[in-house]
PDB file of C-alpha atoms in Angstrom:
ATOM      1  CA  MET A   1      23.264   4.952  39.672  1.00 75.00           C
ATOM      2  CA  SER A   2      20.086   3.188  40.750  1.00 87.00           C
ATOM      3  CA  SER A   3      20.205  -0.503  41.600  1.00 95.00           C
ATOM      4  CA  ARG A   4      17.779  -1.345  38.803  1.00 97.00           C
ATOM      5  CA  LEU A   5      19.935   0.540  36.273  1.00 97.00           C
ATOM      6  CA  THR A   6      23.005  -1.339  37.484  1.00 97.00           C
ATOM      7  CA  GLU A   7      21.136  -4.645  37.206  1.00 98.00           C
ATOM      8  CA  ALA A   8      19.753  -3.923  33.730  1.00 98.00           C
ATOM      9  CA  LEU A   9      23.149  -2.769  32.428  1.00 98.00           C
ATOM     10  CA  GLN A  10      24.694  -5.949  33.821  1.00 98.00           C
ATOM     11  CA  ARG A  11      22.079  -8.089  32.047  1.00 98.00           C
ATOM     12  CA  ILE A  12      22.818  -6.260  28.787  1.00 98.00           C
ATOM     13  CA  ASP A  13      26.585  -6.573  29.220  1.00 98.00           C
ATOM     14  CA  ASP A  14      26.282 -10.265  30.097  1.00 98.00           C
ATOM     15  CA  ALA A  15      24.525 -10.759  26.756  1.00 98.00           C
ATOM     16  CA  HIS A  16      27.191  -8.705  24.935  1.00 97.00           C
ATOM     17  CA  ALA A  17      29.916 -10.794  26.578  1.00 97.00           C
ATOM     18  CA  GLN A  18      28.588 -13.881  24.753  1.00 97.00           C
ATOM     19  CA  ASP A  19      29.520 -12.406  21.348  1.00 97.00           C
ATOM     20  CA  PRO A  20      31.938 -14.902  19.744  1.00 97.00           C
ATOM     21  CA  ASN A  21      33.462 -12.120  17.616  1.00 95.00           C
ATOM     22  CA  LYS A  22      36.485 -10.643  19.379  1.00 96.00           C
ATOM     23  CA  VAL A  23      38.587  -7.500  19.102  1.00 95.00           C
ATOM     24  CA  THR A  24      41.851  -6.743  20.833  1.00 94.00           C
ATOM     25  CA  ILE A  25      41.768  -3.482  22.766  1.00 89.00           C
ATOM     26  CA  ASN A  26      44.969  -2.401  24.528  1.00 90.00           C
ATOM     27  CA  GLY A  27      46.254  -5.970  24.378  1.00 94.00           C
ATOM     28  CA  THR A  28      43.081  -7.505  25.822  1.00 94.00           C
ATOM     29  CA  GLU A  29      40.708  -9.657  23.780  1.00 96.00           C
ATOM     30  CA  THR A  30      37.131  -8.433  24.201  1.00 96.00           C
ATOM     31  CA  PRO A  31      33.796  -9.546  22.737  1.00 97.00           C
ATOM     32  CA  TYR A  32      33.097  -7.059  19.941  1.00 96.00           C
ATOM     33  CA  GLU A  33      29.562  -6.147  21.058  1.00 96.00           C
ATOM     34  CA  LEU A  34      30.776  -5.427  24.588  1.00 97.00           C
ATOM     35  CA  HIS A  35      33.417  -3.112  23.098  1.00 96.00           C
ATOM     36  CA  TYR A  36      30.759  -1.480  20.897  1.00 97.00           C
ATOM     37  CA  ALA A  37      28.381  -0.958  23.853  1.00 97.00           C
ATOM     38  CA  THR A  38      31.167   0.620  25.909  1.00 96.00           C
ATOM     39  CA  LYS A  39      31.953   3.007  23.031  1.00 96.00           C
ATOM     40  CA  MET A  40      28.266   3.889  22.744  1.00 97.00           C
ATOM     41  CA  THR A  41      28.104   4.734  26.455  1.00 97.00           C
ATOM     42  CA  SER A  42      31.296   6.787  26.216  1.00 96.00           C
ATOM     43  CA  TYR A  43      29.902   8.867  23.357  1.00 97.00           C
ATOM     44  CA  LEU A  44      26.555   9.228  25.120  1.00 98.00           C
ATOM     45  CA  HIS A  45      28.274  11.037  27.990  1.00 97.00           C
ATOM     46  CA  LYS A  46      30.076  13.312  25.523  1.00 96.00           C
ATOM     47  CA  ARG A  47      26.794  14.090  23.777  1.00 97.00           C
ATOM     48  CA  SER A  48      24.520  14.437  26.824  1.00 95.00           C
ATOM     49  CA  ALA A  49      25.439  15.836  30.247  1.00 92.00           C
ATOM     50  CA  SER A  50      22.706  13.989  32.167  1.00 95.00           C
ATOM     51  CA  PRO A  51      21.076  11.240  30.102  1.00 97.00           C
ATOM     52  CA  SER A  52      17.971   9.552  31.457  1.00 97.00           C
ATOM     53  CA  GLU A  53      18.177   5.946  32.624  1.00 97.00           C
ATOM     54  CA  THR A  54      16.005   4.860  29.708  1.00 98.00           C
ATOM     55  CA  LEU A  55      18.376   6.507  27.218  1.00 98.00           C
ATOM     56  CA  GLN A  56      21.414   4.962  28.930  1.00 98.00           C
ATOM     57  CA  LEU A  57      19.810   1.523  28.607  1.00 98.00           C
ATOM     58  CA  ALA A  58      18.821   2.021  24.966  1.00 98.00           C
ATOM     59  CA  ILE A  59      22.330   3.198  24.105  1.00 98.00           C
ATOM     60  CA  ARG A  60      23.888   0.194  25.823  1.00 98.00           C
ATOM     61  CA  ALA A  61      21.506  -2.238  24.086  1.00 97.00           C
ATOM     62  CA  GLN A  62      21.836  -0.846  20.576  1.00 94.00           C
ATOM     63  CA  HIS A  63      23.392  -4.020  19.094  1.00 94.00           C
ATOM     64  CA  LEU A  64      21.987  -6.499  21.593  1.00 97.00           C
ATOM     65  CA  ARG A  65      22.757 -10.049  20.419  1.00 97.00           C
ATOM     66  CA  ARG A  66      23.220  -8.735  16.887  1.00 96.00           C
ATOM     67  CA  TRP A  67      25.763 -11.403  15.990  1.00 95.00           C
ATOM     68  CA  GLU A  68      22.962 -13.982  16.119  1.00 97.00           C
ATOM     69  CA  VAL A  69      21.411 -12.485  12.977  1.00 96.00           C
ATOM     70  CA  PRO A  70      24.298 -11.919  10.547  1.00 93.00           C
ATOM     71  CA  ARG A  71      23.903  -9.557   7.616  1.00 93.00           C
ATOM     72  CA  ASP A  72      24.350 -12.427   5.161  1.00 93.00           C
ATOM     73  CA  SER A  73      21.209 -14.108   6.529  1.00 95.00           C
ATOM     74  CA  TYR A  74      19.286 -11.619   4.359  1.00 95.00           C
ATOM     75  CA  PRO A  75      19.636 -10.954   0.612  1.00 94.00           C
ATOM     76  CA  ALA A  76      22.624  -8.815  -0.447  1.00 91.00           C
ATOM     77  CA  THR A  77      20.329  -6.103  -1.799  1.00 93.00           C
ATOM     78  CA  LYS A  78      19.211  -2.702  -0.558  1.00 90.00           C
ATOM     79  CA  ALA A  79      15.801  -4.186   0.333  1.00 95.00           C
ATOM     80  CA  GLY A  80      17.557  -7.071   2.101  1.00 95.00           C
ATOM     81  CA  TYR A  81      19.664  -4.616   4.100  1.00 92.00           C
ATOM     82  CA  TYR A  82      16.625  -2.631   5.226  1.00 93.00           C
ATOM     83  CA  ALA A  83      14.713  -5.814   6.117  1.00 95.00           C
ATOM     84  CA  TRP A  84      17.700  -6.993   8.198  1.00 96.00           C
ATOM     85  CA  ARG A  85      17.984  -3.632   9.992  1.00 93.00           C
ATOM     86  CA  SER A  86      14.246  -3.521  10.658  1.00 94.00           C
ATOM     87  CA  PHE A  87      14.213  -7.059  12.066  1.00 96.00           C
ATOM     88  CA  LEU A  88      17.232  -6.318  14.287  1.00 95.00           C
ATOM     89  CA  ALA A  89      15.675  -3.140  15.715  1.00 94.00           C
ATOM     90  CA  LYS A  90      12.466  -4.984  16.605  1.00 96.00           C
ATOM     91  CA  ARG A  91      14.314  -7.971  18.069  1.00 97.00           C
ATOM     92  CA  GLN A  92      16.803  -5.896  20.069  1.00 97.00           C
ATOM     93  CA  ALA A  93      13.965  -3.762  21.429  1.00 97.00           C
ATOM     94  CA  GLU A  94      12.041  -6.850  22.587  1.00 97.00           C
ATOM     95  CA  LEU A  95      15.118  -8.353  24.236  1.00 98.00           C
ATOM     96  CA  VAL A  96      16.050  -5.223  26.182  1.00 98.00           C
ATOM     97  CA  GLU A  97      12.435  -4.524  27.136  1.00 98.00           C
ATOM     98  CA  ALA A  98      12.278  -7.932  28.862  1.00 98.00           C
ATOM     99  CA  MET A  99      15.633  -7.297  30.585  1.00 98.00           C
ATOM    100  CA  CYS A 100      14.406  -3.938  31.880  1.00 98.00           C
ATOM    101  CA  VAL A 101      11.199  -5.417  33.313  1.00 98.00           C
ATOM    102  CA  ALA A 102      13.227  -8.223  34.938  1.00 98.00           C
ATOM    103  CA  SER A 103      15.448  -5.544  36.519  1.00 98.00           C
ATOM    104  CA  GLY A 104      12.531  -3.691  38.131  1.00 97.00           C
ATOM    105  CA  TYR A 105      11.502  -1.126  35.517  1.00 98.00           C
ATOM    106  CA  SER A 106       7.804  -0.574  34.876  1.00 98.00           C
ATOM    107  CA  ALA A 107       6.245  -1.730  31.610  1.00 98.00           C
ATOM    108  CA  ALA A 108       6.031   1.924  30.524  1.00 98.00           C
ATOM    109  CA  GLU A 109       9.711   2.568  31.272  1.00 98.00           C
ATOM    110  CA  ALA A 110      10.791  -0.635  29.545  1.00 98.00           C
ATOM    111  CA  GLY A 111       8.562   0.297  26.596  1.00 98.00           C
ATOM    112  CA  ARG A 112      10.314   3.652  26.376  1.00 98.00           C
ATOM    113  CA  VAL A 113      13.707   1.899  26.198  1.00 98.00           C
ATOM    114  CA  ALA A 114      12.341  -0.323  23.415  1.00 98.00           C
ATOM    115  CA  ALA A 115      10.982   2.693  21.507  1.00 97.00           C
ATOM    116  CA  LEU A 116      14.393   4.346  21.686  1.00 97.00           C
ATOM    117  CA  VAL A 117      16.132   1.188  20.454  1.00 97.00           C
ATOM    118  CA  ARG A 118      13.710   1.164  17.496  1.00 96.00           C
ATOM    119  CA  LYS A 119      14.607   4.868  16.942  1.00 94.00           C
ATOM    120  CA  GLU A 120      10.986   5.941  16.934  1.00 94.00           C
ATOM    121  CA  ASP A 121      10.237   9.592  16.158  1.00 91.00           C
ATOM    122  CA  LEU A 122      13.753  10.343  14.940  1.00 86.00           C
ATOM    123  CA  LYS A 123      14.214  14.088  14.357  1.00 82.00           C
ATOM    124  CA  LYS A 124      11.207  14.794  16.640  1.00 91.00           C
ATOM    125  CA  ASP A 125      12.275  13.084  19.872  1.00 94.00           C
ATOM    126  CA  GLU A 126      15.431  14.595  21.384  1.00 95.00           C
ATOM    127  CA  GLU A 127      16.518  11.346  23.055  1.00 97.00           C
ATOM    128  CA  THR A 128      16.072   9.373  19.842  1.00 96.00           C
ATOM    129  CA  GLN A 129      18.201  11.985  18.075  1.00 96.00           C
ATOM    130  CA  VAL A 130      20.885  11.659  20.755  1.00 97.00           C
ATOM    131  CA  LEU A 131      20.888   7.888  20.226  1.00 97.00           C
ATOM    132  CA  GLU A 132      21.213   8.374  16.454  1.00 96.00           C
ATOM    133  CA  ASP A 133      24.068  10.855  16.953  1.00 97.00           C
ATOM    134  CA  VAL A 134      25.866   8.410  19.237  1.00 97.00           C
ATOM    135  CA  ALA A 135      25.472   5.508  16.788  1.00 96.00           C
ATOM    136  CA  CYS A 136      26.834   7.691  13.969  1.00 96.00           C
ATOM    137  CA  LEU A 137      29.760   8.855  16.123  1.00 97.00           C
ATOM    138  CA  VAL A 138      30.698   5.277  16.995  1.00 96.00           C
ATOM    139  CA  PHE A 139      30.524   4.335  13.308  1.00 95.00           C
ATOM    140  CA  LEU A 140      32.865   7.204  12.401  1.00 94.00           C
ATOM    141  CA  ASP A 141      35.238   6.511  15.282  1.00 94.00           C
ATOM    142  CA  ASP A 142      35.272   2.735  15.411  1.00 91.00           C
ATOM    143  CA  GLN A 143      34.030   1.258  12.135  1.00 88.00           C
ATOM    144  CA  LEU A 144      34.685   3.632   9.232  1.00 90.00           C
ATOM    145  CA  GLU A 145      38.294   2.704   8.549  1.00 85.00           C
ATOM    146  CA  GLU A 146      37.619  -1.032   8.354  1.00 82.00           C
ATOM    147  CA  PHE A 147      34.366  -0.507   6.458  1.00 81.00           C
ATOM    148  CA  GLU A 148      35.951   1.668   3.792  1.00 80.00           C
ATOM    149  CA  ARG A 149      38.527  -0.994   2.941  1.00 80.00           C
ATOM    150  CA  GLY A 150      35.770  -3.250   1.612  1.00 74.00           C
ATOM    151  CA  HIS A 151      33.868  -0.727  -0.519  1.00 79.00           C
ATOM    152  CA  ASP A 152      34.559   1.644  -3.397  1.00 84.00           C
ATOM    153  CA  GLU A 153      35.021   5.333  -2.692  1.00 86.00           C
ATOM    154  CA  GLU A 154      31.691   6.469  -4.171  1.00 90.00           C
ATOM    155  CA  LYS A 155      29.777   4.082  -1.903  1.00 87.00           C
ATOM    156  CA  ILE A 156      31.737   5.303   1.139  1.00 89.00           C
ATOM    157  CA  LEU A 157      31.127   8.957   0.241  1.00 92.00           C
ATOM    158  CA  GLY A 158      27.397   8.250  -0.081  1.00 91.00           C
ATOM    159  CA  ILE A 159      27.328   6.510   3.290  1.00 91.00           C
ATOM    160  CA  LEU A 160      29.228   9.382   4.922  1.00 93.00           C
ATOM    161  CA  ARG A 161      26.776  11.916   3.475  1.00 94.00           C
ATOM    162  CA  LYS A 162      23.811   9.873   4.758  1.00 93.00           C
ATOM    163  CA  THR A 163      25.471   9.501   8.152  1.00 94.00           C
ATOM    164  CA  TRP A 164      26.061  13.255   8.363  1.00 95.00           C
ATOM    165  CA  GLY A 165      22.462  13.928   7.368  1.00 93.00           C
ATOM    166  CA  LYS A 166      21.155  11.806  10.251  1.00 94.00           C
ATOM    167  CA  MET A 167      23.070  13.798  12.857  1.00 95.00           C
ATOM    168  CA  SER A 168      22.244  16.969  14.787  1.00 94.00           C
ATOM    169  CA  GLU A 169      24.511  20.009  14.960  1.00 95.00           C
ATOM    170  CA  GLU A 170      25.797  18.768  18.345  1.00 95.00           C
ATOM    171  CA  GLY A 171      26.620  15.435  16.727  1.00 95.00           C
ATOM    172  CA  HIS A 172      28.439  17.200  13.878  1.00 94.00           C
ATOM    173  CA  ALA A 173      30.576  19.156  16.338  1.00 94.00           C
ATOM    174  CA  LEU A 174      31.605  15.955  18.133  1.00 96.00           C
ATOM    175  CA  ALA A 175      32.257  14.151  14.841  1.00 94.00           C
ATOM    176  CA  LEU A 176      34.691  16.824  13.712  1.00 91.00           C
ATOM    177  CA  ARG A 177      36.772  16.197  16.854  1.00 93.00           C
ATOM    178  CA  ILE A 178      37.200  12.448  16.290  1.00 94.00           C
ATOM    179  CA  GLU A 179      40.796  11.381  15.721  1.00 91.00           C
ATOM    180  CA  MET A 180      40.951   9.612  12.350  1.00 90.00           C
ATOM    181  CA  SER A 181      43.572   8.439   9.906  1.00 87.00           C
ATOM    182  CA  GLU A 182      44.493  10.867   7.135  1.00 88.00           C
ATOM    183  CA  ARG A 183      42.617   8.673   4.648  1.00 87.00           C
ATOM    184  CA  ALA A 184      39.428   8.686   6.731  1.00 87.00           C
ATOM    185  CA  LYS A 185      39.677  12.452   7.335  1.00 87.00           C
ATOM    186  CA  GLY A 186      40.059  12.970   3.606  1.00 89.00           C
ATOM    187  CA  LEU A 187      36.985  10.873   2.848  1.00 89.00           C
ATOM    188  CA  VAL A 188      34.904  12.796   5.401  1.00 89.00           C
ATOM    189  CA  ALA A 189      36.090  16.138   4.006  1.00 89.00           C
ATOM    190  CA  LYS A 190      35.324  15.013   0.455  1.00 90.00           C
ATOM    191  CA  ALA A 191      31.886  13.732   1.442  1.00 90.00           C
ATOM    192  CA  LEU A 192      30.999  17.005   3.175  1.00 89.00           C
ATOM    193  CA  SER A 193      32.233  19.177   0.323  1.00 88.00           C
ATOM    194  CA  GLY A 194      30.434  17.240  -2.419  1.00 66.00           C
TER     195      GLY A 194
END
């Protein structure tokens, strides 16, 4: 691992560590966004044998300082959701781009990290597709069970179908190997059969 990659990852993780939202993992309380970033990196290495440094940084920064812009700061509508997501992608990209430059990456390299965070050229750019696969895998592995408790089944099935549609065949293969509760497995099976 290059020294600039180590430095940039540390800057990102230092920001994640400030998340006031905590989860308990194996008996240890951890800032949620640090947990999320670690999961993203873990799935990246399952999805890609030798990811570029720029992809590793984009994966690690996917939810950079997200807690500072809560979902309820935008209207509880579909348009509000998309406006929130769009703002977050732009903001997170700008934050990580500055961290990359401060860690010794060129403007072009830092710009590439930012473009990946914004998920530019999805379905055309292989690295952007890997990032999308990884985000979907982490949702299925780490967030689905809690998320489905707060929504009706039809909404969950729709979200699962959209999630599946965003993923590549490699992503699908990894998703089918995720350990899930019987309820979650049933919802995934129902979504994919309908």
